[in-house]
């Protein structure tokens, strides 16, 4: 408790939030940092997982005449430290690398491990499929930076929900260029030597036999790795300790939630005794692993089924967000806290994945433009200054969402007005302080900073 209070005090001294204003949501995220303590965790006599160094975990399996890596982290300036730690354990050469999926936080740090080695590298046949869709990457990337909080100072950025705060280049730099922040650029696939096309393939590297299982969930290019001799499962990002990111606010194609549920059923069937996922600390003990996976599976399944149920009743996305509420045992499970994903984001994504953008309300077919709506708002309020006064009053009342929505109408009428921008910035900062979902918090704070500048 003493350590927590010290950490909380340091955060409050360094950041823009005073000790009296620290919210329960902020406290939850501060407590969450325990999950990201830097440590090389020994899972078996020849299996080691590096937790808390980089954005994602990196695992080393030591074989007879070499080692196998599972994933490669994101930032070479940081993963080189993992390389050094692994070299304290063994100097055997890297014979193989398995990439669980194509996200940059699992792949872009790999060069640190390849400088003295030319290992075989396995990936799913459709590896990097998400890189193929964003032709609007000029806008998608800024959204990714906002979600990740890369423009935020270390004082503003508590963590990323399922990962510690890390920066491109290894350290925070104010006014970082877009090139310096290009951590979400497509991974160079040229290094991959072996493409997994079958539902399951068995490989043997350095005397270690592993099963590579294709699975669709957070991404469609996932490989789950099963080490039968040690009964260890490596699910990549199909599981982590948080309510999952069934939709990423940086922008993604539809994540097939039903397939994710099926993937978890497959993972549960291995009856693993240890689970080392791509984020958060490993889980040890057969019952602990099964319980964690089952709770995770059941929660996703509940959200999916309840959303479909509401859709079949003709509900709109806005109505569904109110309708789909987690039962107490799911809502109060600390390993399912909404640190990374949110239920309402998932509900909207499921609706859009099955029904598209139209909510079924004919009024939505040809809505007023934001400016036309804003003009009418201002008229109802008694003029634009009266509308602005309503927004300022909402700030005083700590009605931050309403203040943000009113500020959007004000900016639609006068996009260069600095006072309107500051109203929105203050509203976003208020929303951030009251949100335990790190990605949403980062997004709020980043846009607030952009408006203030």
PDB file of N, CA and C in Angstrom, residues 234-278:
ATOM      1  N   UNK A 234       0.827 -20.680 -26.005  1.00  0.00           N
ATOM      2  CA  UNK A 234       1.175 -19.299 -26.326  1.00  0.00           C
ATOM      3  C   UNK A 234       0.080 -18.764 -27.260  1.00  0.00           C
ATOM      4  N   UNK A 235      -0.924 -18.059 -26.722  1.00  0.00           N
ATOM      5  CA  UNK A 235      -2.079 -17.663 -27.532  1.00  0.00           C
ATOM      6  C   UNK A 235      -1.925 -16.350 -28.284  1.00  0.00           C
ATOM      7  N   UNK A 236      -0.720 -15.725 -28.208  1.00  0.00           N
ATOM      8  CA  UNK A 236      -0.573 -14.423 -28.841  1.00  0.00           C
ATOM      9  C   UNK A 236      -1.508 -13.425 -28.189  1.00  0.00           C
ATOM     10  N   UNK A 237      -2.266 -12.698 -29.015  1.00  0.00           N
ATOM     11  CA  UNK A 237      -3.210 -11.711 -28.480  1.00  0.00           C
ATOM     12  C   UNK A 237      -4.646 -12.215 -28.478  1.00  0.00           C
ATOM     13  N   UNK A 238      -4.829 -13.515 -28.569  1.00  0.00           N
ATOM     14  CA  UNK A 238      -6.176 -14.063 -28.449  1.00  0.00           C
ATOM     15  C   UNK A 238      -6.668 -14.020 -27.003  1.00  0.00           C
ATOM     16  N   UNK A 239      -5.724 -13.780 -26.077  1.00  0.00           N
ATOM     17  CA  UNK A 239      -6.074 -13.627 -24.670  1.00  0.00           C
ATOM     18  C   UNK A 239      -5.088 -12.659 -24.029  1.00  0.00           C
ATOM     19  N   UNK A 240      -5.575 -11.817 -23.146  1.00  0.00           N
ATOM     20  CA  UNK A 240      -4.760 -11.018 -22.231  1.00  0.00           C
ATOM     21  C   UNK A 240      -5.664 -10.609 -21.074  1.00  0.00           C
ATOM     22  N   UNK A 241      -5.089 -10.117 -20.004  1.00  0.00           N
ATOM     23  CA  UNK A 241      -5.878  -9.800 -18.809  1.00  0.00           C
ATOM     24  C   UNK A 241      -6.520  -8.417 -18.944  1.00  0.00           C
ATOM     25  N   UNK A 242      -7.629  -8.362 -19.604  1.00  0.00           N
ATOM     26  CA  UNK A 242      -8.429  -7.153 -19.768  1.00  0.00           C
ATOM     27  C   UNK A 242      -9.644  -7.521 -20.596  1.00  0.00           C
ATOM     28  N   UNK A 243     -10.699  -6.707 -20.518  1.00  0.00           N
ATOM     29  CA  UNK A 243     -11.750  -6.876 -21.513  1.00  0.00           C
ATOM     30  C   UNK A 243     -11.103  -6.623 -22.865  1.00  0.00           C
ATOM     31  N   UNK A 244     -11.325  -7.513 -23.835  1.00  0.00           N
ATOM     32  CA  UNK A 244     -10.562  -7.434 -25.091  1.00  0.00           C
ATOM     33  C   UNK A 244     -10.959  -6.269 -25.984  1.00  0.00           C
ATOM     34  N   UNK A 245     -10.034  -5.929 -26.859  1.00  0.00           N
ATOM     35  CA  UNK A 245     -10.251  -4.857 -27.818  1.00  0.00           C
ATOM     36  C   UNK A 245     -10.956  -5.445 -29.045  1.00  0.00           C
ATOM     37  N   UNK A 246     -12.257  -5.685 -28.899  1.00  0.00           N
ATOM     38  CA  UNK A 246     -13.017  -6.244 -30.013  1.00  0.00           C
ATOM     39  C   UNK A 246     -13.164  -5.234 -31.143  1.00  0.00           C
ATOM     40  N   UNK A 247     -12.854  -3.989 -30.845  1.00  0.00           N
ATOM     41  CA  UNK A 247     -12.717  -2.958 -31.872  1.00  0.00           C
ATOM     42  C   UNK A 247     -11.627  -1.991 -31.431  1.00  0.00           C
ATOM     43  N   UNK A 248     -10.723  -1.647 -32.338  1.00  0.00           N
ATOM     44  CA  UNK A 248      -9.655  -0.693 -32.026  1.00  0.00           C
ATOM     45  C   UNK A 248     -10.034   0.677 -32.560  1.00  0.00           C
ATOM     46  N   UNK A 249      -9.991   1.696 -31.701  1.00  0.00           N
ATOM     47  CA  UNK A 249     -10.412   3.032 -32.116  1.00  0.00           C
ATOM     48  C   UNK A 249      -9.430   3.667 -33.103  1.00  0.00           C
ATOM     49  N   UNK A 250      -8.294   3.041 -33.311  1.00  0.00           N
ATOM     50  CA  UNK A 250      -7.388   3.534 -34.360  1.00  0.00           C
ATOM     51  C   UNK A 250      -7.960   3.251 -35.744  1.00  0.00           C
ATOM     52  N   UNK A 251      -8.938   2.343 -35.806  1.00  0.00           N
ATOM     53  CA  UNK A 251      -9.537   1.961 -37.078  1.00  0.00           C
ATOM     54  C   UNK A 251      -9.072   0.587 -37.512  1.00  0.00           C
ATOM     55  N   UNK A 252     -10.007  -0.331 -37.678  1.00  0.00           N
ATOM     56  CA  UNK A 252      -9.697  -1.670 -38.179  1.00  0.00           C
ATOM     57  C   UNK A 252     -10.871  -2.157 -39.014  1.00  0.00           C
ATOM     58  N   UNK A 253     -10.583  -3.153 -39.849  1.00  0.00           N
ATOM     59  CA  UNK A 253     -11.676  -3.890 -40.472  1.00  0.00           C
ATOM     60  C   UNK A 253     -12.396  -4.664 -39.366  1.00  0.00           C
ATOM     61  N   UNK A 254     -13.548  -5.238 -39.674  1.00  0.00           N
ATOM     62  CA  UNK A 254     -14.318  -5.946 -38.658  1.00  0.00           C
ATOM     63  C   UNK A 254     -13.520  -7.101 -38.078  1.00  0.00           C
ATOM     64  N   UNK A 255     -13.401  -7.121 -36.760  1.00  0.00           N
ATOM     65  CA  UNK A 255     -12.804  -8.254 -36.065  1.00  0.00           C
ATOM     66  C   UNK A 255     -13.929  -9.243 -35.797  1.00  0.00           C
ATOM     67  N   UNK A 256     -13.803 -10.416 -36.385  1.00  0.00           N
ATOM     68  CA  UNK A 256     -14.888 -11.390 -36.316  1.00  0.00           C
ATOM     69  C   UNK A 256     -14.991 -11.958 -34.906  1.00  0.00           C
ATOM     70  N   UNK A 257     -15.911 -11.426 -34.130  1.00  0.00           N
ATOM     71  CA  UNK A 257     -16.049 -11.791 -32.726  1.00  0.00           C
ATOM     72  C   UNK A 257     -16.451 -13.253 -32.573  1.00  0.00           C
ATOM     73  N   UNK A 258     -17.304 -13.737 -33.440  1.00  0.00           N
ATOM     74  CA  UNK A 258     -17.720 -15.134 -33.363  1.00  0.00           C
ATOM     75  C   UNK A 258     -16.533 -16.070 -33.583  1.00  0.00           C
ATOM     76  N   UNK A 259     -15.656 -15.722 -34.520  1.00  0.00           N
ATOM     77  CA  UNK A 259     -14.455 -16.530 -34.743  1.00  0.00           C
ATOM     78  C   UNK A 259     -13.516 -16.461 -33.546  1.00  0.00           C
ATOM     79  N   UNK A 260     -13.467 -15.315 -32.901  1.00  0.00           N
ATOM     80  CA  UNK A 260     -12.626 -15.172 -31.706  1.00  0.00           C
ATOM     81  C   UNK A 260     -13.116 -16.108 -30.611  1.00  0.00           C
ATOM     82  N   UNK A 261     -14.419 -16.214 -30.455  1.00  0.00           N
ATOM     83  CA  UNK A 261     -14.996 -17.137 -29.477  1.00  0.00           C
ATOM     84  C   UNK A 261     -14.586 -18.576 -29.783  1.00  0.00           C
ATOM     85  N   UNK A 262     -14.655 -18.948 -31.057  1.00  0.00           N
ATOM     86  CA  UNK A 262     -14.277 -20.310 -31.469  1.00  0.00           C
ATOM     87  C   UNK A 262     -12.783 -20.553 -31.237  1.00  0.00           C
ATOM     88  N   UNK A 263     -11.972 -19.530 -31.482  1.00  0.00           N
ATOM     89  CA  UNK A 263     -10.535 -19.672 -31.257  1.00  0.00           C
ATOM     90  C   UNK A 263     -10.239 -19.949 -29.791  1.00  0.00           C
ATOM     91  N   UNK A 264     -10.957 -19.275 -28.899  1.00  0.00           N
ATOM     92  CA  UNK A 264     -10.756 -19.502 -27.471  1.00  0.00           C
ATOM     93  C   UNK A 264     -11.177 -20.907 -27.059  1.00  0.00           C
ATOM     94  N   UNK A 265     -12.227 -21.418 -27.671  1.00  0.00           N
ATOM     95  CA  UNK A 265     -12.639 -22.798 -27.392  1.00  0.00           C
ATOM     96  C   UNK A 265     -11.546 -23.783 -27.793  1.00  0.00           C
ATOM     97  N   UNK A 266     -10.895 -23.497 -28.900  1.00  0.00           N
ATOM     98  CA  UNK A 266      -9.789 -24.343 -29.351  1.00  0.00           C
ATOM     99  C   UNK A 266      -8.622 -24.265 -28.366  1.00  0.00           C
ATOM    100  N   UNK A 267      -8.319 -23.058 -27.902  1.00  0.00           N
ATOM    101  CA  UNK A 267      -7.217 -22.876 -26.954  1.00  0.00           C
ATOM    102  C   UNK A 267      -7.518 -23.594 -25.642  1.00  0.00           C
ATOM    103  N   UNK A 268      -8.746 -23.499 -25.164  1.00  0.00           N
ATOM    104  CA  UNK A 268      -9.145 -24.182 -23.931  1.00  0.00           C
ATOM    105  C   UNK A 268      -8.966 -25.697 -24.056  1.00  0.00           C
ATOM    106  N   UNK A 269      -9.217 -26.229 -25.246  1.00  0.00           N
ATOM    107  CA  UNK A 269      -9.172 -27.686 -25.457  1.00  0.00           C
ATOM    108  C   UNK A 269      -7.777 -28.275 -25.263  1.00  0.00           C
ATOM    109  N   UNK A 270      -6.737 -27.458 -25.315  1.00  0.00           N
ATOM    110  CA  UNK A 270      -5.378 -27.989 -25.116  1.00  0.00           C
ATOM    111  C   UNK A 270      -5.122 -28.363 -23.667  1.00  0.00           C
ATOM    112  N   UNK A 271      -5.940 -27.843 -22.755  1.00  0.00           N
ATOM    113  CA  UNK A 271      -5.798 -28.169 -21.334  1.00  0.00           C
ATOM    114  C   UNK A 271      -4.398 -27.826 -20.826  1.00  0.00           C
ATOM    115  N   UNK A 272      -3.942 -26.636 -21.148  1.00  0.00           N
ATOM    116  CA  UNK A 272      -2.589 -26.207 -20.805  1.00  0.00           C
ATOM    117  C   UNK A 272      -2.412 -26.015 -19.309  1.00  0.00           C
ATOM    118  N   UNK A 273      -1.193 -26.199 -18.856  1.00  0.00           N
ATOM    119  CA  UNK A 273      -0.858 -25.987 -17.456  1.00  0.00           C
ATOM    120  C   UNK A 273      -0.212 -24.619 -17.233  1.00  0.00           C
ATOM    121  N   UNK A 274       0.278 -24.031 -18.334  1.00  0.00           N
ATOM    122  CA  UNK A 274       0.875 -22.693 -18.279  1.00  0.00           C
ATOM    123  C   UNK A 274       0.430 -21.947 -19.533  1.00  0.00           C
ATOM    124  N   UNK A 275       0.141 -20.647 -19.390  1.00  0.00           N
ATOM    125  CA  UNK A 275      -0.197 -19.839 -20.555  1.00  0.00           C
ATOM    126  C   UNK A 275       0.652 -18.565 -20.546  1.00  0.00           C
ATOM    127  N   UNK A 276       1.377 -18.349 -21.643  1.00  0.00           N
ATOM    128  CA  UNK A 276       2.203 -17.155 -21.795  1.00  0.00           C
ATOM    129  C   UNK A 276       1.670 -16.362 -22.982  1.00  0.00           C
ATOM    130  N   UNK A 277       0.835 -15.381 -22.692  1.00  0.00           N
ATOM    131  CA  UNK A 277       0.194 -14.598 -23.733  1.00  0.00           C
ATOM    132  C   UNK A 277       1.095 -13.449 -24.182  1.00  0.00           C
ATOM    133  N   UNK A 278       0.660 -12.753 -25.223  1.00  0.00           N
ATOM    134  CA  UNK A 278       1.471 -11.684 -25.788  1.00  0.00           C
ATOM    135  C   UNK A 278       1.532 -10.432 -24.933  1.00  0.00           C
TER     136      UNK A 278
END
